[in-house]
Coordinates of N, CA and C in Angstrom, one line a residue:
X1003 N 55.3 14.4 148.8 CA 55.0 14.8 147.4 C 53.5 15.0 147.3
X1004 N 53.3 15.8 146.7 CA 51.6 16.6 146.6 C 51.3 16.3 145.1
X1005 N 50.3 16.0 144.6 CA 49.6 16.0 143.5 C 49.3 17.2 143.2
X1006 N 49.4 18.3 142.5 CA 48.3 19.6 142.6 C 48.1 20.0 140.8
X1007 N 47.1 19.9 140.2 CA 46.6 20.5 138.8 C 46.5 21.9 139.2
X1008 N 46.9 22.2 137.4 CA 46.9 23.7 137.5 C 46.0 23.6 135.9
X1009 N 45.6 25.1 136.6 CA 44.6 24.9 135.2 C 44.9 26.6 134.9
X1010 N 44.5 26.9 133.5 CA 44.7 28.4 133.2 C 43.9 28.5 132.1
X1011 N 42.9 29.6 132.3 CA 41.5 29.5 131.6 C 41.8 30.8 131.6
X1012 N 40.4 31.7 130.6 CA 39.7 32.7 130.2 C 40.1 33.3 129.0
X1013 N 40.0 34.5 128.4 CA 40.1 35.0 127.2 C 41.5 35.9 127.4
X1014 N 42.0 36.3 126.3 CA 43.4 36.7 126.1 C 44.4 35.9 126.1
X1015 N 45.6 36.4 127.2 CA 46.9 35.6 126.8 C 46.8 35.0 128.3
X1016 N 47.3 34.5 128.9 CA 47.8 33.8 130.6 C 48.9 33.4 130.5
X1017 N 49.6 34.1 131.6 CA 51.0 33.6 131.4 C 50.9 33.5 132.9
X1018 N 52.8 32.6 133.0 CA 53.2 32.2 134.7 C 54.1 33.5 134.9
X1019 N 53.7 34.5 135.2 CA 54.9 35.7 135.6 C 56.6 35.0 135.8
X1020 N 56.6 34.4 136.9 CA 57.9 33.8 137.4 C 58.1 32.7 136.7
X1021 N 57.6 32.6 135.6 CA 58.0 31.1 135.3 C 57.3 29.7 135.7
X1022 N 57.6 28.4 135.0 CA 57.1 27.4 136.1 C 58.4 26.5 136.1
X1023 N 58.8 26.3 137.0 CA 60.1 25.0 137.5 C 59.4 23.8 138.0
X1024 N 60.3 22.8 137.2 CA 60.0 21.8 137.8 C 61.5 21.1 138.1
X1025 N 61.5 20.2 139.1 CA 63.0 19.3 139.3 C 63.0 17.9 138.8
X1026 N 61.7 17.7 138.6 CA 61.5 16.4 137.7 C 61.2 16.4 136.8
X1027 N 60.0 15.9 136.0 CA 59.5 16.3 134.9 C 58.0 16.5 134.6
X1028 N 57.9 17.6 133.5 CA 55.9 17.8 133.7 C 55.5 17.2 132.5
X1029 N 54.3 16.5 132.7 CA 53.8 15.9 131.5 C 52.3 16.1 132.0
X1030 N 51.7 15.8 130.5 CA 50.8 16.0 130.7 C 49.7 15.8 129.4
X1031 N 48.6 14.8 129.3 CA 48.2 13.4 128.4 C 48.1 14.6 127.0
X1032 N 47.6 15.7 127.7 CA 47.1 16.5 125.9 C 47.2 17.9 126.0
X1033 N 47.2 18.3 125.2 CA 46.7 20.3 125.3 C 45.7 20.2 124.6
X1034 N 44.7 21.2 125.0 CA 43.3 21.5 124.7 C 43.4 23.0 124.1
X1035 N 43.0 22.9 122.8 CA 42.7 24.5 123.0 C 41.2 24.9 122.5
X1036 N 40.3 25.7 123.5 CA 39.6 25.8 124.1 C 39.1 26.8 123.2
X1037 N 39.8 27.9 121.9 CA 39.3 28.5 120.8 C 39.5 27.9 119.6
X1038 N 39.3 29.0 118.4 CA 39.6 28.8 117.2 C 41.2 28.7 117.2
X1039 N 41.8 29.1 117.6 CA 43.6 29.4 117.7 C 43.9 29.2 119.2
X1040 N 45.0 28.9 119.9 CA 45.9 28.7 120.9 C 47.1 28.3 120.7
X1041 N 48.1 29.0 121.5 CA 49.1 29.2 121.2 C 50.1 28.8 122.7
X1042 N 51.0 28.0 122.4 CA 51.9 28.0 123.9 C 53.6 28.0 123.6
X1043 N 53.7 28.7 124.1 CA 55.6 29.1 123.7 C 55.9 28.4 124.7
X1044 N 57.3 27.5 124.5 CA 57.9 26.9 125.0 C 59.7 27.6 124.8
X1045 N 60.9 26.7 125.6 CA 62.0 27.5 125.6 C 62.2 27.1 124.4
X1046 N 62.6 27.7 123.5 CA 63.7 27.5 121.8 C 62.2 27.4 121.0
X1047 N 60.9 27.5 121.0 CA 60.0 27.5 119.8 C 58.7 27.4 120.3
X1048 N 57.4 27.0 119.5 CA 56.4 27.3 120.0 C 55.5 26.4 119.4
X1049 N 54.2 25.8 120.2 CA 53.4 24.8 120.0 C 52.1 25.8 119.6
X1050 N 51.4 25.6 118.4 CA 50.6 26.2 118.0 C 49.1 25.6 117.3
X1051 N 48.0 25.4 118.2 CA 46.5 24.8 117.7 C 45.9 25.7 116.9
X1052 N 45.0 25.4 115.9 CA 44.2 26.0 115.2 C 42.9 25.5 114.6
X1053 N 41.9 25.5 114.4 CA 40.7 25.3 114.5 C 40.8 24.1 113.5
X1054 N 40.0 23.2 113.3 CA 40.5 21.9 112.6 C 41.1 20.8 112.6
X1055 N 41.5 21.0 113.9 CA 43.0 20.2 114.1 C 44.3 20.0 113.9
X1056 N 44.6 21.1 113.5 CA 46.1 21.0 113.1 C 46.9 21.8 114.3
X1057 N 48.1 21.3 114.1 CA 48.9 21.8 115.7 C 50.6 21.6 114.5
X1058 N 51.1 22.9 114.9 CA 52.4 23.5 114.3 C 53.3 23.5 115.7
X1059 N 54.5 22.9 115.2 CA 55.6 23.1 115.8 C 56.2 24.1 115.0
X1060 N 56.7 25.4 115.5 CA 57.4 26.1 114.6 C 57.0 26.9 113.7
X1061 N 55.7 27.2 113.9 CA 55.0 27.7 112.7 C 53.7 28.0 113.5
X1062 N 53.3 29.2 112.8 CA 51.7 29.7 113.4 C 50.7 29.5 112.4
X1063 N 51.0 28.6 111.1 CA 50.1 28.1 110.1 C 50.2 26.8 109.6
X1064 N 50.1 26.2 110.4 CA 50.1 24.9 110.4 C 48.8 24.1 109.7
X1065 N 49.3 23.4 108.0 CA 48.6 23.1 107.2 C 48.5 21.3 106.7
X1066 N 49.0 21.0 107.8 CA 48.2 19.8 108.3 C 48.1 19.3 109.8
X1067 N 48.0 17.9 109.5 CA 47.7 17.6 111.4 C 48.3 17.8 112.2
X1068 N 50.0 17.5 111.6 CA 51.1 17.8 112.2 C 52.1 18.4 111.8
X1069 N 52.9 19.6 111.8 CA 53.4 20.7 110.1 C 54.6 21.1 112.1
X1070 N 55.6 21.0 111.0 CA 57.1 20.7 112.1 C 58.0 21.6 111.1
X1071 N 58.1 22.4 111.3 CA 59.2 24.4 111.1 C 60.5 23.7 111.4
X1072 N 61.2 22.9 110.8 CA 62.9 22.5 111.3 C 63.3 21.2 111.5
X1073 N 64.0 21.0 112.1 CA 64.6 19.2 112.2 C 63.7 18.7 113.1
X1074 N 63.4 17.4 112.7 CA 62.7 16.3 113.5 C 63.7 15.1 114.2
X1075 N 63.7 14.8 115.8 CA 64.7 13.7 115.8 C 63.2 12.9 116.9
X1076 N 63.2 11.6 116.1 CA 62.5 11.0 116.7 C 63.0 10.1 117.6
X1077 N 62.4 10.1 119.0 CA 63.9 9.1 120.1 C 63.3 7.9 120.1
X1078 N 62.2 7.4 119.8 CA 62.3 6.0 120.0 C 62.6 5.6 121.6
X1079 N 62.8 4.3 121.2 CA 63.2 4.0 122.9 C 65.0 3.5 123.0
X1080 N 65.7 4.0 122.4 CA 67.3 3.9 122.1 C 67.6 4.3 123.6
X1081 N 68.4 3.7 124.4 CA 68.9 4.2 125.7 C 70.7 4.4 125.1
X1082 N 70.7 4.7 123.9 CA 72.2 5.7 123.8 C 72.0 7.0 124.0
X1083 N 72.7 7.9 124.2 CA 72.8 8.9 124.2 C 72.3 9.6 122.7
X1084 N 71.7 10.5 122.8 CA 71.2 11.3 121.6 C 72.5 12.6 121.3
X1085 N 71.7 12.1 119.3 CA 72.8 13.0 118.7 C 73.0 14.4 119.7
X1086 N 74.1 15.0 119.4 CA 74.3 16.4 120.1 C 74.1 17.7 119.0
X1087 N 73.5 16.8 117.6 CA 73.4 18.0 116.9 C 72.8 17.1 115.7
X1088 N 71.6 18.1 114.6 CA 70.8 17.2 113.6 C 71.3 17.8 112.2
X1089 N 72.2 16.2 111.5 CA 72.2 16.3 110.4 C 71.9 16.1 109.1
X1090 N 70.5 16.2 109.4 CA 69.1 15.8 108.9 C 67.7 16.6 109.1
X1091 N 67.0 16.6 108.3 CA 65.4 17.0 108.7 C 64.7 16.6 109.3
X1092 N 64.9 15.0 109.1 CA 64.6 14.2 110.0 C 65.6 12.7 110.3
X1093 N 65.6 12.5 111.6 CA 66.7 11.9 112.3 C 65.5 10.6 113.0
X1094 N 65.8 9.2 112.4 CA 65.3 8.8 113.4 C 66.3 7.7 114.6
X1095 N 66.2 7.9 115.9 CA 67.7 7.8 116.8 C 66.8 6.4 117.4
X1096 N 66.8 5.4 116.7 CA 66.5 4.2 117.2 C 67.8 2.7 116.3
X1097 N 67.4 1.3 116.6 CA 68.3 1.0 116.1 C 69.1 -0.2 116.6
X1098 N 69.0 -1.3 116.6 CA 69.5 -2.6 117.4 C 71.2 -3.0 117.2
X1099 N 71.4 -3.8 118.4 CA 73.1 -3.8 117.5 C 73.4 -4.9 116.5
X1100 N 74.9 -5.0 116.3 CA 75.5 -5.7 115.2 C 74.7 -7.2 114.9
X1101 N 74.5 -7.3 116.2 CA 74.3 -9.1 116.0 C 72.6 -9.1 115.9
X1102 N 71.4 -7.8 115.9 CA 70.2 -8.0 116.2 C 69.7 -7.8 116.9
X1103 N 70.4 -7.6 118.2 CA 69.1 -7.6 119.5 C 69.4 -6.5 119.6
X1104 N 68.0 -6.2 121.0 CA 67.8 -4.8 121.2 C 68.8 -4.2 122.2
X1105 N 69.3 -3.5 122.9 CA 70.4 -3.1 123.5 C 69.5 -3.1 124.9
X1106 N 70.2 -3.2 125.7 CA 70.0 -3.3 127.4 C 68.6 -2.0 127.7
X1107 N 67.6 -2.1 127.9 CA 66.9 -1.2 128.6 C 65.8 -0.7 127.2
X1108 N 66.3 -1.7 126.0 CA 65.3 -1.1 125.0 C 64.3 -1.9 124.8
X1109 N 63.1 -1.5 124.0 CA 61.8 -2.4 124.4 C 61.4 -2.1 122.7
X1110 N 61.7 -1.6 122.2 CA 61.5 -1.2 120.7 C 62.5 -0.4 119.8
X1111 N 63.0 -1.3 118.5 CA 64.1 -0.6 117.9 C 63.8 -0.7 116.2
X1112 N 62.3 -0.6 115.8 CA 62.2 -0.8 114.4 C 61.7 0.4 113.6
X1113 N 61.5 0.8 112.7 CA 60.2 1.5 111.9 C 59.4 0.4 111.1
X1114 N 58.1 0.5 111.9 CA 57.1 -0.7 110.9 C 56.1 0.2 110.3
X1115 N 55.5 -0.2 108.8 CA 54.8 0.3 108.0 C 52.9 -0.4 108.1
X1116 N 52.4 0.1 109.4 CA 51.5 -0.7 109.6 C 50.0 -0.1 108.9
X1117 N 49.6 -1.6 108.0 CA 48.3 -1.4 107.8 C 46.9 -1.2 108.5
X1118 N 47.1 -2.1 109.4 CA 46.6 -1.9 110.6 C 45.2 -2.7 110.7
X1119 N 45.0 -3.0 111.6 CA 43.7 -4.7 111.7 C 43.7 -5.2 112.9
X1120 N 42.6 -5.9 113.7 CA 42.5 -6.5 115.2 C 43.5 -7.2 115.3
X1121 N 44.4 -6.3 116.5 CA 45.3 -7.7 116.9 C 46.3 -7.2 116.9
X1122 N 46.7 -5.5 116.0 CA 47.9 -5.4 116.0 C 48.0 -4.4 114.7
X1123 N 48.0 -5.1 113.5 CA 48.1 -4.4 112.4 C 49.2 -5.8 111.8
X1124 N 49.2 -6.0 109.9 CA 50.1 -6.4 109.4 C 51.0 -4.9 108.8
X1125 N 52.3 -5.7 109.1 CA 53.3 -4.8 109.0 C 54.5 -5.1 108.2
X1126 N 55.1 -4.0 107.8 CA 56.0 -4.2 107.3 C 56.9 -3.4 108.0
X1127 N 58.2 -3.8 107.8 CA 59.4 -3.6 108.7 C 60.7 -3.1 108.2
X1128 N 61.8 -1.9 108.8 CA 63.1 -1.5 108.3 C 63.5 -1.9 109.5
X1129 N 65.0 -2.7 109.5 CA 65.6 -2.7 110.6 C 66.8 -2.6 111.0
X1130 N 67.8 -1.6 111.8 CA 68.8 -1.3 111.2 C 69.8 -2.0 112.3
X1131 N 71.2 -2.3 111.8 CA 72.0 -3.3 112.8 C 73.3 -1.6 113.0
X1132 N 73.7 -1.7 114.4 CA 74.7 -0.4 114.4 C 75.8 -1.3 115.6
X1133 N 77.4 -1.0 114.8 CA 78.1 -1.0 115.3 C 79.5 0.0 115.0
X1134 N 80.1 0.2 116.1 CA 81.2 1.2 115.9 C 82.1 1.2 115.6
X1135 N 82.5 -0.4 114.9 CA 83.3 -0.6 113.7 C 82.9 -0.5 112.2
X1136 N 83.6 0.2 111.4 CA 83.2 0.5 109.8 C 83.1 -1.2 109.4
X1137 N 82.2 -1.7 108.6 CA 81.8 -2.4 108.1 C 81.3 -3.7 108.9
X1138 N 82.0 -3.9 110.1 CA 81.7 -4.9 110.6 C 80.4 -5.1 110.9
X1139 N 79.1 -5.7 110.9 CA 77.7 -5.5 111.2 C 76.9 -4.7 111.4
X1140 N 77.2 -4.1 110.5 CA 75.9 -2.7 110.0 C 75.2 -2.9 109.4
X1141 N 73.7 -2.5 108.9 CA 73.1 -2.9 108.2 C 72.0 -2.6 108.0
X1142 N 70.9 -2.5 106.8 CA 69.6 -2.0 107.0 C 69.1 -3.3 106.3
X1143 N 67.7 -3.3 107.0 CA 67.2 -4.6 106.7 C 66.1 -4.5 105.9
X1144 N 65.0 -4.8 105.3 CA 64.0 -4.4 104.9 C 63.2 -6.2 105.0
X1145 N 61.8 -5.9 105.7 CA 61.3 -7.2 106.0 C 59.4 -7.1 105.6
X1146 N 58.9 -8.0 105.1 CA 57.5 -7.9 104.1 C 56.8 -9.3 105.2
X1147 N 55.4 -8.3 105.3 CA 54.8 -9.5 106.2 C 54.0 -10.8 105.1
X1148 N 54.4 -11.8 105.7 CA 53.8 -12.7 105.1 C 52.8 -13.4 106.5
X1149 N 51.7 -13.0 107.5 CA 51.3 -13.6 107.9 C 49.5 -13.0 107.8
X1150 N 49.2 -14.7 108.0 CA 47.1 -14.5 107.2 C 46.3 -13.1 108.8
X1151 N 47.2 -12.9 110.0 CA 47.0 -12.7 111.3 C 47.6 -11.4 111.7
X1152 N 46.9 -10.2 112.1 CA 47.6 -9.1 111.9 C 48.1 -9.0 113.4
X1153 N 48.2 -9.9 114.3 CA 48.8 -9.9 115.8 C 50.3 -10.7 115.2
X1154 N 50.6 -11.3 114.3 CA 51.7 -11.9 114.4 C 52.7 -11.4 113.6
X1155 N 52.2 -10.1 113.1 CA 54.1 -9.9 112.5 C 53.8 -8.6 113.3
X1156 N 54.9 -8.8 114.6 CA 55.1 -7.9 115.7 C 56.6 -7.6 115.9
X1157 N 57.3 -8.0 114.7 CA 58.5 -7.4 115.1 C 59.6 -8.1 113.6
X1158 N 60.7 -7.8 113.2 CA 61.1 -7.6 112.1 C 61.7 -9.8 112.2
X1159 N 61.5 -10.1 111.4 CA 61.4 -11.6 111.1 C 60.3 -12.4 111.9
X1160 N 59.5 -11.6 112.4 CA 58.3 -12.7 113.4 C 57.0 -12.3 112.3
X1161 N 56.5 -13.1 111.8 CA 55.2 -13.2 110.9 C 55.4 -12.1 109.1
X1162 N 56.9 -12.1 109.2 CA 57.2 -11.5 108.1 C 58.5 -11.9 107.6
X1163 N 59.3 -11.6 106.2 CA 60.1 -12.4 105.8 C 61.3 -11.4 105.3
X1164 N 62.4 -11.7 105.9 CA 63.5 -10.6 105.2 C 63.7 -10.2 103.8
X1165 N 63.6 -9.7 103.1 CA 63.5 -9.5 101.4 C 64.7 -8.9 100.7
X1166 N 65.3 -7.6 101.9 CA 66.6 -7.4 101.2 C 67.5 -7.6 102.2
X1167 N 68.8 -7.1 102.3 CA 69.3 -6.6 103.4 C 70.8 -5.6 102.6
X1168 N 70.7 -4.5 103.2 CA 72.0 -3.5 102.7 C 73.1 -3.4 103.5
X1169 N 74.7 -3.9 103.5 CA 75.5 -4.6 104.2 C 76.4 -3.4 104.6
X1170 N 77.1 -3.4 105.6 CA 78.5 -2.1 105.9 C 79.2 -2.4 104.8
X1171 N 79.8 -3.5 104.2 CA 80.6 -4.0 103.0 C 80.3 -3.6 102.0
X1172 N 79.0 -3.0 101.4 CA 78.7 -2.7 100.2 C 77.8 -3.6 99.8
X1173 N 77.7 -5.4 100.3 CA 77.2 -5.5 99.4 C 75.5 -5.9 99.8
X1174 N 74.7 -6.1 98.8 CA 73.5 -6.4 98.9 C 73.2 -7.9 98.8
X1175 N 72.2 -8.3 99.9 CA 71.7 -9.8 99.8 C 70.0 -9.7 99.8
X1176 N 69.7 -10.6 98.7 CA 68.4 -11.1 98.1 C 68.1 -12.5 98.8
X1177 N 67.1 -12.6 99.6 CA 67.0 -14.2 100.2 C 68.2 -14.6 101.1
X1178 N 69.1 -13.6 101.4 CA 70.3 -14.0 102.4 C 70.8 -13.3 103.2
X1179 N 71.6 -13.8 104.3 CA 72.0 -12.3 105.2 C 73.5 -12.1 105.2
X1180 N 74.3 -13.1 104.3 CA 75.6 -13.1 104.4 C 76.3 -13.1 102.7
X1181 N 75.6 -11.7 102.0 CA 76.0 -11.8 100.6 C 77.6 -12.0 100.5
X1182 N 77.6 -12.6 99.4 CA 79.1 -12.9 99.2 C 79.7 -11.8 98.0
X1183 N 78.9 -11.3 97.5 CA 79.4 -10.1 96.6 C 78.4 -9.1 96.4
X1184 N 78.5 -8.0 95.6 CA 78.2 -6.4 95.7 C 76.5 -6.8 95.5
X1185 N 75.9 -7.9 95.0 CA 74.7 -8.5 94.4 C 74.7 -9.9 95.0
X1186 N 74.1 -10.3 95.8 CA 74.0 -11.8 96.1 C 72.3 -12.3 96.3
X1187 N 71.9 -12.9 94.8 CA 70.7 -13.3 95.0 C 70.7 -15.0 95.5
X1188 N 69.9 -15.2 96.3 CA 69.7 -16.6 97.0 C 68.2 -17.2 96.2
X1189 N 68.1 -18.1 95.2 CA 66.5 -18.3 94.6 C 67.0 -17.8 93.1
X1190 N 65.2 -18.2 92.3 CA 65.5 -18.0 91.1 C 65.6 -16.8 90.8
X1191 N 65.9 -15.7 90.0 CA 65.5 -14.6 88.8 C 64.9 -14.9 87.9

């Protein structure tokens, strides 16, 4: 196996005549664009810089940092198989199972709302439970950091506190994770 950079410079357009194949995968840390505008078509749409910093998926006027022309599916690190089609604008395809934990090969399954500070950031947390039975342990969680240390709420009940939770059954729990009806507050009102 060979290492080899390719680089593609000068003024106008530069294209690969034949195409470029790969059998594994190309990556690569950033795109630079080297004018006021740059433009790179990819297969099914097109990645587009413009002076400022703004960069359009899907669009050649992209009016902020990041301006996305169509459905967004964000993959997270979910080792299920991804949807085969988006029933949403935006899809996010992450997600732990029934009982809480992360599934075999995953290293992160949350959306956190981080403020952000040495150490980490304090965060706040959604966490969703998925199983393939209707009601059985489904669930969306919603979790509020309660810690003085922005390295320690790193993940949804560690340095933060569950507040709601929305059940496959319908029902809602306040201070609990096993409401007993459509409303189950645990504590005063």
């Amino acid at each position: 196996t060979t290492t080899q950079n390719i680089a593609v410079s000068g003024t106008g357009t530069s294209t690969f005549a034949g195409g470029l194949e790969a059998w594994r995968s190309i990556s690569a840390p950033y795109f630079v664009a080297t004018s006021t505008t740059a433009t790179s078509t990819f297969n099914g749409g097109a990645l587009f810089a413009i002076g400022g910093g703004n960069v359009g998926i899907g669009t050649t006027t992209p009016n902020a940092k990041l301006n996305v022309n169509g459905t967004l599916l964000v993959h997270g690190a979910n080792t299920n198989n991804a949807p085969s089609s988006m029933l949403a604008a935006l899809e996010l395809f992450t997600g732990r199972s029934s009982s809480g934990s992360l599934l075999s090969g995953q290293t992160v399954a949350d959306v956190a709302f981080n403020y952000g500070g040495s150490g980490g950031g304090y965060r706040h947390w959604i966490a969703t439970k998925h199983n393939s039975a209707a009601d059985s342990g489904n669930a969306i969680e919603f979790f509020v950091n309660n810690s003085a240390s922005p390295s320690t709420s790193a993940a949804p009940g560690t340095g933060n506190v569950r507040v709601l939770g929305i059940y496959g059954n319908g029902n809602v729990g306040i201070g609990t994770t096993s409401p007993y009806a459509r409303l189950s507050v645990v504590g005063e009102i």
